[in-house]
Amino acid sequence: MRAPVSWIREYVDLPDGLSTEDLAAKLTALGLKLESLTYPGADVTGPLVVGKVLTKEPEPQKNGKTINWCTVDVGDANGTGEPQGIVCGAHNFEPGDLVVVVLPGAVLPGGFEISARKTYGHVSAGMICSARELGLGDDHTGIIVLPPDAGQPGESVREYLHLDDEVIEFEINPDRAYALSLRGVAREAALGFDAPYTDPAARDVPEPNADGYPVLVEDPEGCPVFVARTVTGFDPAAPTPRWMARRIQLAGMRPISLAVDVTNYVMLELGHPIHGYDLDRLQGPIRVRRATEGEHLTTLDDADRVLSAQDLVVTDDSGPIGLGGVMGGATTEMSGSTTRILVEVASWDPVSMFRTGKRHKLTSEAGKRNERGVDPTIPEAAADRVVELLVQYGGAVADPGVTKVGEPPASPSIRIAASLPARVTGMEIGADTVAENLTAVGCSVDGTEDLVVVPPPWRRDITDPFDLVEEVARIVGYDNVPSVLPPAPAGRGLTFTQQLRRRVGRTLAGAGYVEVLTFPFVGTEAFDSLELAEDDPRRFALRLANPLSAEAPLMTTTLLPGILETVARNTGRGNDDLALFEVATVTLPHGGPAAPILGVDRRPSDGEWDDLNKALPDQPLHLVLALAGDREPSGWWGAGRPVAWSDPIDSIREVAAALGVEVDVRTGKQAPWHPGRCAELFVGEVSLGYAGELHPRVCQALGVPARTAIAEIDLTALLAHAVAVVPAPEFSTYPVAKEDVALVVGADVPAEEVGRALREGAGALCESVRLFDVYRGEQIGEGRKSLAFALRFRAPDRTLTEAETGAARDAAVAVAVERFGAEQRA
Amino acid sequence: MSGPNSSYDPVQVTPLGEEEVFAMRDAALAAIAAASDLDELKRVRSEHAGDRSPLALANREIGALPPAARKETGARVGQARGAVNQALAVRQAELEAEAEERMLVDETVDVTLPWDRTPRGARHPITTMSERIADIFVAMGWEVAEGPLVEAEWLNFDALNLGPDHPARTMQDTFWTEPAENHVVLRTHTSPVQARTMLTREPPIYVVCPGRVFRTDEYDATHSPMFHQVEGLVVDEGITMAHLKGSLDHFAQAIFGEGITTRFRPSYFPFTEPSAEVDLVCFVCRGSGLVDEATCRTCRGEGWIEWGGCGVVNPRVLVACGVDAERYTGFAFGMGIDRTLMFRHGVEDLRSFFEGDVRFSRAFGTEI
């Protein structure tokens, strides 16, 4: 809402010398938030005067344009009293006309400095101005021609043009619809400065009678009040008075024609939307009803709209002629030949307005006010004000008929303990102050301790005692709220899971990984790029009804697309050596039932609560890793170590170790991993996810470096296995016995399984089995490999003998032989 | 050992005069002093203190001397050997120290050589800021509450006094999921966690909830379809706006430093009544609007920074969430974490948080 300060001051007698900044600050403190403060006219400086055109010589130019070489009487404003020679490109004036002249030394909006300069073979000493050049509007079709009474040549024209004003733009919250009007803004200013206020809606209006235009309201709930007035003999050519056009412009709307401008002006003034019809184009009585499903209406914006049975429409015998309260129809629109006007001021059901606006994606100044709720007691005043202005400036004659259908609904009575504002705000607010402040905002207040409060009709947002608390508090002043820490009981700190998540991030950062946060939006192309099979469950994703991009309408089921895109972006920027991680939820829909919309008048039942939660997709936390380039850089010490398939596997193990969990690694197969370099990671028999090298084709398709390595695991599943209380280890202090064995097995036998076989066979004395070498070569034979393991044995209560150790080693080897046909190398 | 050494003639007994013994001693001492490294000293030791050294031989001959001469000669030879051994020990220590010194010199390296073999990791500043905020409140006895990102419409809106036709629903441009009749949305704020908390815990409730939220904002330098909020909720007996102010003042000081307080401006949120917007004293110009006589860039000269929204929990929300609205009152607040980081650290472009350029997060290190 933009409010010209001159207009605010029309209704409230503000203290002398009050600056606009202080006014805006006060209103902000009351809840009308200052958005911006502008000083229209301030960007026009220097001499701007009335000029009288003396001569006008058209001079055709080589470029096809005709310019006018003029002499203009600017009185003494140019210091000489001589006529001023000015070149003008416009043609809409004649000698003898009064025009607006800006003289050398002046500056126009945009920092445009005026000086005498040579152009088209003349020295043009100034400029004859259009409205746009002065920042007075969009009109640039010609220069401003002033009426004969505008002033004497040489007199300043600023005041006449209403050039100078101050405009406060407010951000109006949905509960303060009344402040979408000068009436409301001025009322708040009066409240803030305890200043005298004149309500522009308080006027004597003619009584409704039977002579008005026939109106039938078939849906009084949708349209509780409908007021219609008519005028005849309106001069469609009558111009909008300059002050009115300027105010409309400063308030952020566009002046159009007197008839339209008057309705807009009164809407800005009183906050009540108004619609004008060309009375000659109306056919028969007006009816207000809900639309028939599928009915058509062409609205003022020339859009053909298919109506819903919930839309409120204004109709005549021809059918719908307007979307009630939202936008008028084209067939009855006022035009340049309209001489008879019907003025409609109707009060509409806000919810219907909101729904209709949303359904038809229509936002209008009228709709904005109607859906928030306007004062239902002022339609007669608003209509009368419109009629008054049409008569005054358009030469119209008011018809005696006054139509009024319906009565405004009564405001609710609200009971509130006078102690409530103090109890809620923590400020000391006495009962007297409560009653005083509520009266000041327009409420009627009864009682002393238990108050019965009736809010004013323009405050339809006030329905609850707490709404009244806010009114009292904002007048007492939010700045007076004391600062006191609440007495929280002893808390339990972070939950175990919350602590674990921090541990995961810290472990990875410690291992050189950089955390990234990516958007969860993907398209099926992302899954295609990862070469996910048609029936891969990860393709079953939750779809957004209104995605930002049609290419990414899905909530991702895997964190790989986001992190791989980040890898590509980084390498594109020359960040070649990368280790990235992200921890985020993925969305896994289960095709379950809909989430219920429950009541709000009570707590949901346990069953309802369960249903609601069951309807939500699973949202487990995932951990994803991506590495590219060198894991360790090369340097003066020698070559670096490129990222390997094994890095993400090791890092997942490191994370698991930080949680006290041991991860089993098995050969895996999963897109988009390299089919020969994919590990599946387990805790016990629970699969966490996969780690290894990204498929070379996928690397290429996504533009990430070759040999990029990745891991993605279900972190929620891993966290569930975290060890909360680590049992202290027991270990023997007797000497260790070491045995190395080398086993030749088929090349495709996983080392992890051979190791496990050794552990199983080695018995209780075995302390550890560690693979320390893998060898392939001629000595071993085609398709085979040699795995060298270091075994450590120790007893808790004695030093082991060679015989005991040898026996345990042989037992270990025996299992590997039996299970994999392993041959022991000498 | 089989018989006497061939060069040893026990019969030839020569009395050991003082001069002879001193000469042996002095020769040994001179050789010791002259030894320039440990190898040479080893040779000198063998030559002058070894089994075949003159003094050792002299010592052996003492037994063959007449008893009268034995004592005197024995003492003389013993003293000489003692002097030699001590000199050896001293020289040994000296030379060892020299050798060590030389070794250390030889092993000198250029310690300014870069050793950046271990890549530096970093957590995301949004993560670390979220944790920092959580820690501030946990230290006051609050707990950290959480909820899903894909949320029930009822929790995101209805339970928070945002009915289906509430104009405020249009203030929050919501991502809706298909099918529409499932009534599932991407949460537009962390406030559904408030409702979840009240529905699953008994008062007193003191929780803070940092988390991701989504709105259909086009992605640019100041808007993102995904961003982060932190929500606070307190429900207890006798809670007032003063407790809200106290909590926010404490929060502001913990993040921005001593003396940084907040102010309230009346505002509107469906889930709170009264509602307020929270401004923060600009922590750069400390409210003056000026830095070195120029307009403060952080607050654009206003002296205050818009920080978030807050208010007294609307009793309608308490009712929908099963809290006895007669007995309890509460307050709630919400701030943008991304925004807080932007003005605290001078982040110019919101997209820096989500692009994943490793140079960005690395600059913040692993804690904030």
Short mmCIF file of N, CA and C in Angstrom, two decimals, chain A residues 28-29 33 173-175 351 354-355 423-425 464 466-467 470 478 482-484 486-489 491-492 498 501-502 506 509 512-515 517-519 543-546 548 569-570 573 575 580 582 585 594-595 598-604 609 612-613 616 619 631 633 636-637, chain B residues 114 116-117 119 121-122 124 127 131 135 140-141 143-144 146 148-150 152 154-155 158 165 170-171 174-178 181-183 196 199 206 212 217 224 226 240-243 245-247 249 265-268 273-276 306 315-316 319-320 322 354-358 361 367:
data_model
loop_
_atom_site.label_atom_id
_atom_site.label_comp_id
_atom_site.label_asym_id
_atom_site.label_seq_id
_atom_site.Cartn_x
_atom_site.Cartn_y
_atom_site.Cartn_z
N THR A 28 5.17 2.01 11.64
CA THR A 28 5.85 0.70 11.65
C THR A 28 5.73 0.06 13.03
N ALA A 29 5.94 0.88 14.06
CA ALA A 29 5.85 0.36 15.43
C ALA A 29 4.44 -0.11 15.75
N LYS A 33 4.20 -1.88 8.37
CA LYS A 33 5.64 -1.88 8.20
C LYS A 33 6.09 -1.02 7.03
N ASN A 173 0.10 -6.51 6.42
CA ASN A 173 -0.13 -7.92 6.75
C ASN A 173 -1.58 -8.30 6.50
N PRO A 174 -1.82 -9.61 6.30
CA PRO A 174 -3.18 -10.04 5.93
C PRO A 174 -4.24 -9.64 6.97
N ASP A 175 -3.84 -9.47 8.22
CA ASP A 175 -4.85 -9.15 9.24
C ASP A 175 -5.15 -7.65 9.29
N VAL A 351 -13.91 -15.68 1.84
CA VAL A 351 -13.43 -17.01 1.45
C VAL A 351 -13.72 -17.27 -0.03
N PHE A 354 -11.29 -15.38 -2.11
CA PHE A 354 -9.96 -16.01 -2.11
C PHE A 354 -9.95 -17.20 -3.07
N ARG A 355 -11.01 -18.01 -2.97
CA ARG A 355 -11.05 -19.20 -3.82
C ARG A 355 -11.16 -18.84 -5.29
N ARG A 423 -0.93 -10.79 31.21
CA ARG A 423 -0.53 -12.18 31.42
C ARG A 423 0.20 -12.74 30.19
N VAL A 424 -0.21 -12.29 29.02
CA VAL A 424 0.38 -12.83 27.79
C VAL A 424 1.65 -12.10 27.39
N THR A 425 1.67 -10.80 27.64
CA THR A 425 2.81 -10.03 27.12
C THR A 425 3.93 -9.85 28.13
N ASP A 464 -10.71 -13.29 18.31
CA ASP A 464 -10.34 -14.03 19.52
C ASP A 464 -9.80 -13.07 20.58
N PHE A 466 -7.03 -13.26 22.04
CA PHE A 466 -5.61 -12.98 21.79
C PHE A 466 -5.42 -11.92 20.70
N ASP A 467 -6.42 -11.81 19.79
CA ASP A 467 -6.34 -10.73 18.80
C ASP A 467 -6.42 -9.38 19.51
N GLU A 470 -3.14 -8.46 21.12
CA GLU A 470 -2.18 -7.86 20.20
C GLU A 470 -2.49 -6.36 20.02
N TYR A 478 5.55 -2.58 21.69
CA TYR A 478 6.35 -3.80 21.82
C TYR A 478 7.72 -3.51 22.44
N PRO A 482 9.57 -6.56 28.51
CA PRO A 482 10.85 -6.81 29.18
C PRO A 482 11.54 -8.06 28.62
N SER A 483 12.81 -8.18 28.91
CA SER A 483 13.60 -9.31 28.43
C SER A 483 13.92 -10.23 29.60
N VAL A 484 13.29 -11.39 29.64
CA VAL A 484 13.42 -12.30 30.78
C VAL A 484 13.65 -13.71 30.25
N PRO A 486 13.23 -17.61 30.11
CA PRO A 486 12.22 -18.52 30.66
C PRO A 486 12.87 -19.58 31.55
N PRO A 487 12.13 -20.08 32.51
CA PRO A 487 12.69 -21.04 33.47
C PRO A 487 12.65 -22.46 32.93
N ALA A 488 13.50 -22.77 31.97
CA ALA A 488 13.47 -24.11 31.39
C ALA A 488 13.92 -25.15 32.40
N PRO A 489 13.26 -26.31 32.39
CA PRO A 489 13.73 -27.39 33.27
C PRO A 489 15.02 -27.98 32.71
N GLY A 491 17.36 -30.03 30.70
CA GLY A 491 17.14 -30.77 29.46
C GLY A 491 18.01 -32.01 29.40
N ARG A 492 17.72 -32.84 28.40
CA ARG A 492 18.49 -34.07 28.27
C ARG A 492 19.61 -33.95 27.23
N GLN A 498 21.21 -37.61 17.29
CA GLN A 498 21.72 -36.28 16.93
C GLN A 498 23.22 -36.20 17.14
N ARG A 501 24.98 -38.16 14.32
CA ARG A 501 25.03 -37.49 13.02
C ARG A 501 26.19 -36.48 13.00
N ARG A 502 26.39 -35.79 14.10
CA ARG A 502 27.52 -34.87 14.16
C ARG A 502 28.83 -35.63 14.01
N ARG A 506 31.83 -35.00 11.31
CA ARG A 506 33.18 -34.65 11.77
C ARG A 506 34.20 -35.67 11.31
N ALA A 509 34.83 -34.95 7.63
CA ALA A 509 35.61 -33.72 7.45
C ALA A 509 37.06 -33.97 7.86
N GLY A 512 39.11 -35.48 5.25
CA GLY A 512 39.37 -34.67 4.06
C GLY A 512 38.17 -34.46 3.16
N TYR A 513 36.99 -34.84 3.61
CA TYR A 513 35.80 -34.64 2.78
C TYR A 513 35.19 -33.27 3.03
N VAL A 514 34.64 -32.68 1.98
CA VAL A 514 33.95 -31.39 2.09
C VAL A 514 32.46 -31.64 1.95
N GLU A 515 31.69 -31.07 2.87
CA GLU A 515 30.25 -31.31 2.86
C GLU A 515 29.55 -30.39 1.84
N LEU A 517 25.50 -29.36 0.13
CA LEU A 517 24.04 -29.46 0.29
C LEU A 517 23.44 -29.26 -1.09
N THR A 518 22.68 -30.22 -1.55
CA THR A 518 22.13 -30.10 -2.90
C THR A 518 20.60 -30.14 -2.85
N PHE A 519 19.98 -29.66 -3.92
CA PHE A 519 18.53 -29.70 -4.01
C PHE A 519 18.05 -31.14 -4.24
N ARG A 543 6.25 -37.30 -6.92
CA ARG A 543 6.18 -36.27 -7.95
C ARG A 543 5.59 -34.99 -7.37
N LEU A 544 6.19 -33.86 -7.72
CA LEU A 544 5.66 -32.57 -7.30
C LEU A 544 4.60 -32.11 -8.29
N ALA A 545 3.54 -31.53 -7.77
CA ALA A 545 2.49 -31.03 -8.65
C ALA A 545 2.93 -29.73 -9.33
N ASN A 546 3.75 -28.97 -8.66
CA ASN A 546 4.16 -27.66 -9.20
C ASN A 546 5.66 -27.47 -9.09
N LEU A 548 9.47 -26.37 -9.83
CA LEU A 548 10.01 -25.13 -10.38
C LEU A 548 10.42 -25.33 -11.83
N ARG A 569 30.48 -29.62 -11.48
CA ARG A 569 30.61 -28.16 -11.36
C ARG A 569 31.99 -27.79 -10.82
N ASN A 570 32.44 -28.54 -9.83
CA ASN A 570 33.75 -28.26 -9.24
C ASN A 570 34.88 -28.48 -10.23
N ARG A 573 35.31 -25.84 -12.58
CA ARG A 573 35.92 -24.62 -12.04
C ARG A 573 37.37 -24.84 -11.64
N ASN A 575 38.54 -27.17 -9.64
CA ASN A 575 38.75 -27.87 -8.36
C ASN A 575 38.82 -29.36 -8.68
N LEU A 580 33.86 -35.31 -1.65
CA LEU A 580 32.64 -34.62 -1.21
C LEU A 580 31.74 -35.58 -0.45
N GLU A 582 27.58 -35.72 1.37
CA GLU A 582 26.32 -35.07 1.73
C GLU A 582 25.54 -36.03 2.62
N THR A 585 18.05 -36.45 3.64
CA THR A 585 17.02 -37.47 3.50
C THR A 585 16.70 -37.67 2.03
N ALA A 594 -3.87 -41.67 1.66
CA ALA A 594 -3.76 -40.22 1.71
C ALA A 594 -3.63 -39.76 3.15
N ALA A 595 -3.01 -38.60 3.33
CA ALA A 595 -2.92 -38.01 4.67
C ALA A 595 -4.26 -37.33 4.97
N LEU A 598 -7.33 -33.26 9.24
CA LEU A 598 -8.02 -33.47 10.52
C LEU A 598 -8.68 -32.18 10.98
N GLY A 599 -9.47 -32.32 12.02
CA GLY A 599 -10.08 -31.14 12.63
C GLY A 599 -9.04 -30.35 13.39
N VAL A 600 -9.38 -29.12 13.73
CA VAL A 600 -8.43 -28.31 14.49
C VAL A 600 -9.04 -27.87 15.82
N ASP A 601 -10.20 -28.44 16.15
CA ASP A 601 -10.86 -28.04 17.38
C ASP A 601 -10.51 -28.95 18.54
N ARG A 602 -9.64 -29.89 18.29
CA ARG A 602 -9.24 -30.84 19.35
C ARG A 602 -7.99 -31.55 18.87
N ARG A 603 -7.39 -32.27 19.80
CA ARG A 603 -6.22 -33.07 19.45
C ARG A 603 -6.66 -34.25 18.59
N PRO A 604 -5.87 -34.61 17.55
CA PRO A 604 -6.23 -35.80 16.77
C PRO A 604 -6.21 -37.04 17.67
N TRP A 609 -3.67 -39.78 14.21
CA TRP A 609 -2.25 -39.38 14.21
C TRP A 609 -1.41 -40.45 13.49
N LEU A 612 -2.02 -40.30 9.76
CA LEU A 612 -1.35 -39.15 9.16
C LEU A 612 0.13 -39.47 8.92
N ASN A 613 0.75 -40.06 9.90
CA ASN A 613 2.18 -40.35 9.75
C ASN A 613 2.44 -41.47 8.76
N LEU A 616 2.81 -40.47 5.06
CA LEU A 616 4.00 -39.80 4.56
C LEU A 616 4.98 -40.80 3.98
N GLN A 619 11.40 -41.45 4.70
CA GLN A 619 12.42 -40.43 4.44
C GLN A 619 13.70 -40.74 5.21
N ARG A 631 43.48 -38.50 -4.53
CA ARG A 631 43.13 -38.53 -3.10
C ARG A 631 44.26 -37.88 -2.30
N PRO A 633 47.67 -35.53 -3.25
CA PRO A 633 48.26 -34.85 -4.41
C PRO A 633 49.71 -35.26 -4.63
N TRP A 636 56.59 -32.42 -4.27
CA TRP A 636 58.04 -32.59 -4.32
C TRP A 636 58.45 -33.94 -3.75
N TRP A 637 57.55 -34.55 -2.99
CA TRP A 637 57.84 -35.86 -2.42
C TRP A 637 57.65 -36.98 -3.43
N PRO B 114 56.43 -27.40 1.23
CA PRO B 114 55.01 -27.65 1.52
C PRO B 114 54.75 -29.13 1.75
N ASP B 116 51.47 -30.57 1.87
CA ASP B 116 50.01 -30.55 1.81
C ASP B 116 49.48 -31.84 1.21
N ARG B 117 49.92 -32.91 1.79
CA ARG B 117 49.51 -34.22 1.24
C ARG B 117 48.14 -34.63 1.74
N PRO B 119 44.44 -33.80 2.21
CA PRO B 119 43.46 -32.79 1.82
C PRO B 119 42.66 -32.31 3.03
N GLY B 121 39.38 -31.23 4.86
CA GLY B 121 37.93 -31.41 4.76
C GLY B 121 37.22 -30.25 5.42
N ALA B 122 35.92 -30.16 5.19
CA ALA B 122 35.14 -29.10 5.83
C ALA B 122 33.69 -29.52 5.90
N HIS B 124 29.71 -28.18 6.10
CA HIS B 124 29.02 -27.04 5.48
C HIS B 124 28.68 -26.01 6.55
N THR B 127 25.43 -26.45 8.24
CA THR B 127 25.42 -27.52 9.24
C THR B 127 26.02 -27.03 10.54
N GLU B 131 24.22 -26.40 14.19
CA GLU B 131 24.66 -27.06 15.43
C GLU B 131 25.00 -26.03 16.50
N ASP B 135 23.28 -25.80 20.06
CA ASP B 135 24.07 -25.86 21.29
C ASP B 135 23.71 -24.71 22.25
N MET B 140 20.72 -24.00 27.48
CA MET B 140 19.70 -23.41 28.35
C MET B 140 18.71 -24.47 28.83
N GLY B 141 18.93 -25.71 28.44
CA GLY B 141 18.03 -26.77 28.88
C GLY B 141 16.99 -27.16 27.85
N GLU B 143 15.70 -28.76 24.11
CA GLU B 143 16.09 -29.94 23.35
C GLU B 143 15.90 -29.67 21.87
N VAL B 144 16.48 -30.51 21.04
CA VAL B 144 16.41 -30.33 19.60
C VAL B 144 15.34 -31.26 19.03
N GLU B 146 12.82 -32.60 15.76
CA GLU B 146 12.95 -32.80 14.31
C GLU B 146 11.66 -33.32 13.71
N PRO B 148 9.81 -34.52 9.51
CA PRO B 148 10.10 -34.84 8.10
C PRO B 148 9.98 -33.61 7.20
N LEU B 149 10.71 -33.65 6.09
CA LEU B 149 10.66 -32.57 5.11
C LEU B 149 9.41 -32.68 4.25
N VAL B 150 9.08 -33.92 3.90
CA VAL B 150 7.85 -34.14 3.16
C VAL B 150 6.78 -34.38 4.22
N ALA B 152 2.72 -33.71 6.09
CA ALA B 152 1.27 -33.68 5.89
C ALA B 152 0.78 -32.24 5.81
N TRP B 154 -1.92 -31.06 6.70
CA TRP B 154 -2.58 -30.67 7.95
C TRP B 154 -1.58 -30.09 8.95
N LEU B 155 -0.41 -30.71 9.04
CA LEU B 155 0.59 -30.23 9.99
C LEU B 155 1.26 -28.95 9.54
N ASP B 158 -3.06 -26.55 8.51
CA ASP B 158 -4.28 -26.51 9.32
C ASP B 158 -4.01 -26.45 10.82
N ASP B 165 -8.61 -21.87 3.45
CA ASP B 165 -8.87 -20.62 2.74
C ASP B 165 -8.17 -19.44 3.39
N THR B 170 -1.26 -18.21 0.72
CA THR B 170 -0.65 -17.74 -0.52
C THR B 170 0.67 -17.03 -0.24
N MET B 171 0.90 -16.66 1.03
CA MET B 171 2.17 -16.03 1.36
C MET B 171 3.31 -17.02 1.25
N THR B 174 3.86 -22.93 -1.85
CA THR B 174 4.06 -24.30 -1.42
C THR B 174 4.32 -25.24 -2.59
N PHE B 175 5.24 -26.16 -2.39
CA PHE B 175 5.38 -27.28 -3.32
C PHE B 175 4.37 -28.35 -2.91
N TRP B 176 3.46 -28.65 -3.79
CA TRP B 176 2.47 -29.70 -3.53
C TRP B 176 2.92 -30.97 -4.22
N THR B 177 2.55 -32.11 -3.64
CA THR B 177 2.92 -33.38 -4.26
C THR B 177 1.70 -34.00 -4.91
N GLU B 178 1.99 -34.91 -5.82
CA GLU B 178 0.91 -35.63 -6.50
C GLU B 178 0.72 -36.98 -5.85
N GLU B 181 -4.84 -35.25 -3.76
CA GLU B 181 -5.74 -35.73 -2.70
C GLU B 181 -4.99 -36.44 -1.58
N ASN B 182 -3.70 -36.64 -1.75
CA ASN B 182 -2.92 -37.23 -0.66
C ASN B 182 -2.58 -36.20 0.42
N HIS B 183 -2.73 -34.92 0.08
CA HIS B 183 -2.52 -33.84 1.06
C HIS B 183 -1.14 -33.88 1.69
N ARG B 196 4.15 -31.17 15.77
CA ARG B 196 4.56 -32.54 16.08
C ARG B 196 5.03 -32.65 17.52
N LEU B 199 2.21 -32.52 19.90
CA LEU B 199 1.38 -33.71 19.80
C LEU B 199 2.06 -34.94 20.40
N TYR B 206 10.37 -27.20 25.74
CA TYR B 206 11.39 -26.21 25.36
C TYR B 206 12.21 -26.84 24.23
N ARG B 212 15.60 -27.95 7.05
CA ARG B 212 15.39 -27.53 5.68
C ARG B 212 13.93 -27.24 5.41
N ASP B 217 10.21 -20.55 -4.75
CA ASP B 217 10.88 -19.32 -5.16
C ASP B 217 11.86 -19.62 -6.27
N SER B 224 15.82 -19.00 -2.85
CA SER B 224 16.14 -20.38 -3.20
C SER B 224 14.92 -21.24 -2.89
N MET B 226 15.02 -24.07 -1.78
CA MET B 226 15.34 -24.80 -0.55
C MET B 226 16.19 -23.89 0.32
N THR B 240 5.34 -15.77 28.81
CA THR B 240 4.90 -14.50 28.25
C THR B 240 5.83 -14.06 27.12
N MET B 241 5.43 -12.96 26.48
CA MET B 241 6.28 -12.38 25.45
C MET B 241 7.63 -11.96 26.02
N ALA B 242 7.67 -11.67 27.31
CA ALA B 242 8.94 -11.27 27.93
C ALA B 242 9.94 -12.43 27.86
N HIS B 243 9.44 -13.65 28.04
CA HIS B 243 10.33 -14.81 27.94
C HIS B 243 10.82 -14.99 26.50
N LYS B 245 11.27 -12.52 24.41
CA LYS B 245 12.28 -11.47 24.22
C LYS B 245 13.60 -11.89 24.87
N GLY B 246 13.49 -12.43 26.09
CA GLY B 246 14.70 -12.86 26.80
C GLY B 246 15.45 -13.93 26.03
N SER B 247 14.71 -14.90 25.50
CA SER B 247 15.35 -15.99 24.77
C SER B 247 16.03 -15.46 23.51
N ASP B 249 17.04 -12.36 22.88
CA ASP B 249 18.19 -11.51 23.23
C ASP B 249 19.41 -12.39 23.54
N ARG B 265 8.57 -5.77 16.25
CA ARG B 265 7.61 -4.94 15.52
C ARG B 265 6.35 -5.75 15.31
N PRO B 266 5.17 -5.17 15.49
CA PRO B 266 3.94 -5.95 15.31
C PRO B 266 3.90 -6.54 13.91
N SER B 267 3.47 -7.77 13.82
CA SER B 267 3.38 -8.42 12.52
C SER B 267 2.24 -9.42 12.55
N TYR B 268 2.21 -10.26 11.57
CA TYR B 268 1.12 -11.22 11.52
C TYR B 268 1.62 -12.58 11.10
N GLU B 273 -0.13 -15.12 18.08
CA GLU B 273 -0.98 -13.95 18.34
C GLU B 273 -0.77 -13.55 19.79
N PRO B 274 -0.24 -12.42 20.10
CA PRO B 274 0.33 -11.42 19.20
C PRO B 274 1.56 -11.95 18.45
N SER B 275 1.80 -11.33 17.29
CA SER B 275 2.94 -11.70 16.47
C SER B 275 3.89 -10.51 16.35
N ALA B 276 5.14 -10.84 16.10
CA ALA B 276 6.11 -9.75 15.93
C ALA B 276 7.19 -10.17 14.95
N GLU B 306 16.68 -7.15 9.86
CA GLU B 306 15.51 -8.03 10.00
C GLU B 306 16.01 -9.45 10.20
N PRO B 315 -3.67 -19.65 20.73
CA PRO B 315 -4.35 -20.71 21.47
C PRO B 315 -5.05 -21.72 20.54
N ARG B 316 -5.42 -21.27 19.34
CA ARG B 316 -6.04 -22.21 18.40
C ARG B 316 -5.07 -23.33 18.02
N VAL B 319 -4.90 -25.76 20.92
CA VAL B 319 -6.08 -26.62 20.95
C VAL B 319 -5.94 -27.75 19.93
N ALA B 320 -5.55 -27.39 18.69
CA ALA B 320 -5.42 -28.41 17.65
C ALA B 320 -4.35 -29.43 18.01
N GLY B 322 -3.66 -30.39 21.10
CA GLY B 322 -3.98 -31.09 22.34
C GLY B 322 -3.35 -30.52 23.59
N PHE B 354 24.59 -23.63 -2.05
CA PHE B 354 24.08 -24.86 -2.67
C PHE B 354 24.85 -25.29 -3.91
N GLU B 355 25.81 -24.47 -4.32
CA GLU B 355 26.58 -24.84 -5.50
C GLU B 355 27.60 -25.93 -5.20
N GLY B 356 28.03 -26.00 -3.95
CA GLY B 356 28.96 -27.05 -3.57
C GLY B 356 30.39 -26.80 -3.98
N ASP B 357 30.73 -25.57 -4.34
CA ASP B 357 32.13 -25.26 -4.66
C ASP B 357 32.94 -25.47 -3.39
N VAL B 358 33.93 -26.37 -3.47
CA VAL B 358 34.65 -26.74 -2.24
C VAL B 358 35.39 -25.56 -1.63
N SER B 361 32.95 -23.93 1.28
CA SER B 361 32.87 -24.57 2.60
C SER B 361 34.21 -24.63 3.30
N GLU B 367 34.15 -25.87 11.95
CA GLU B 367 33.24 -25.35 12.98
C GLU B 367 33.00 -23.87 12.68
#
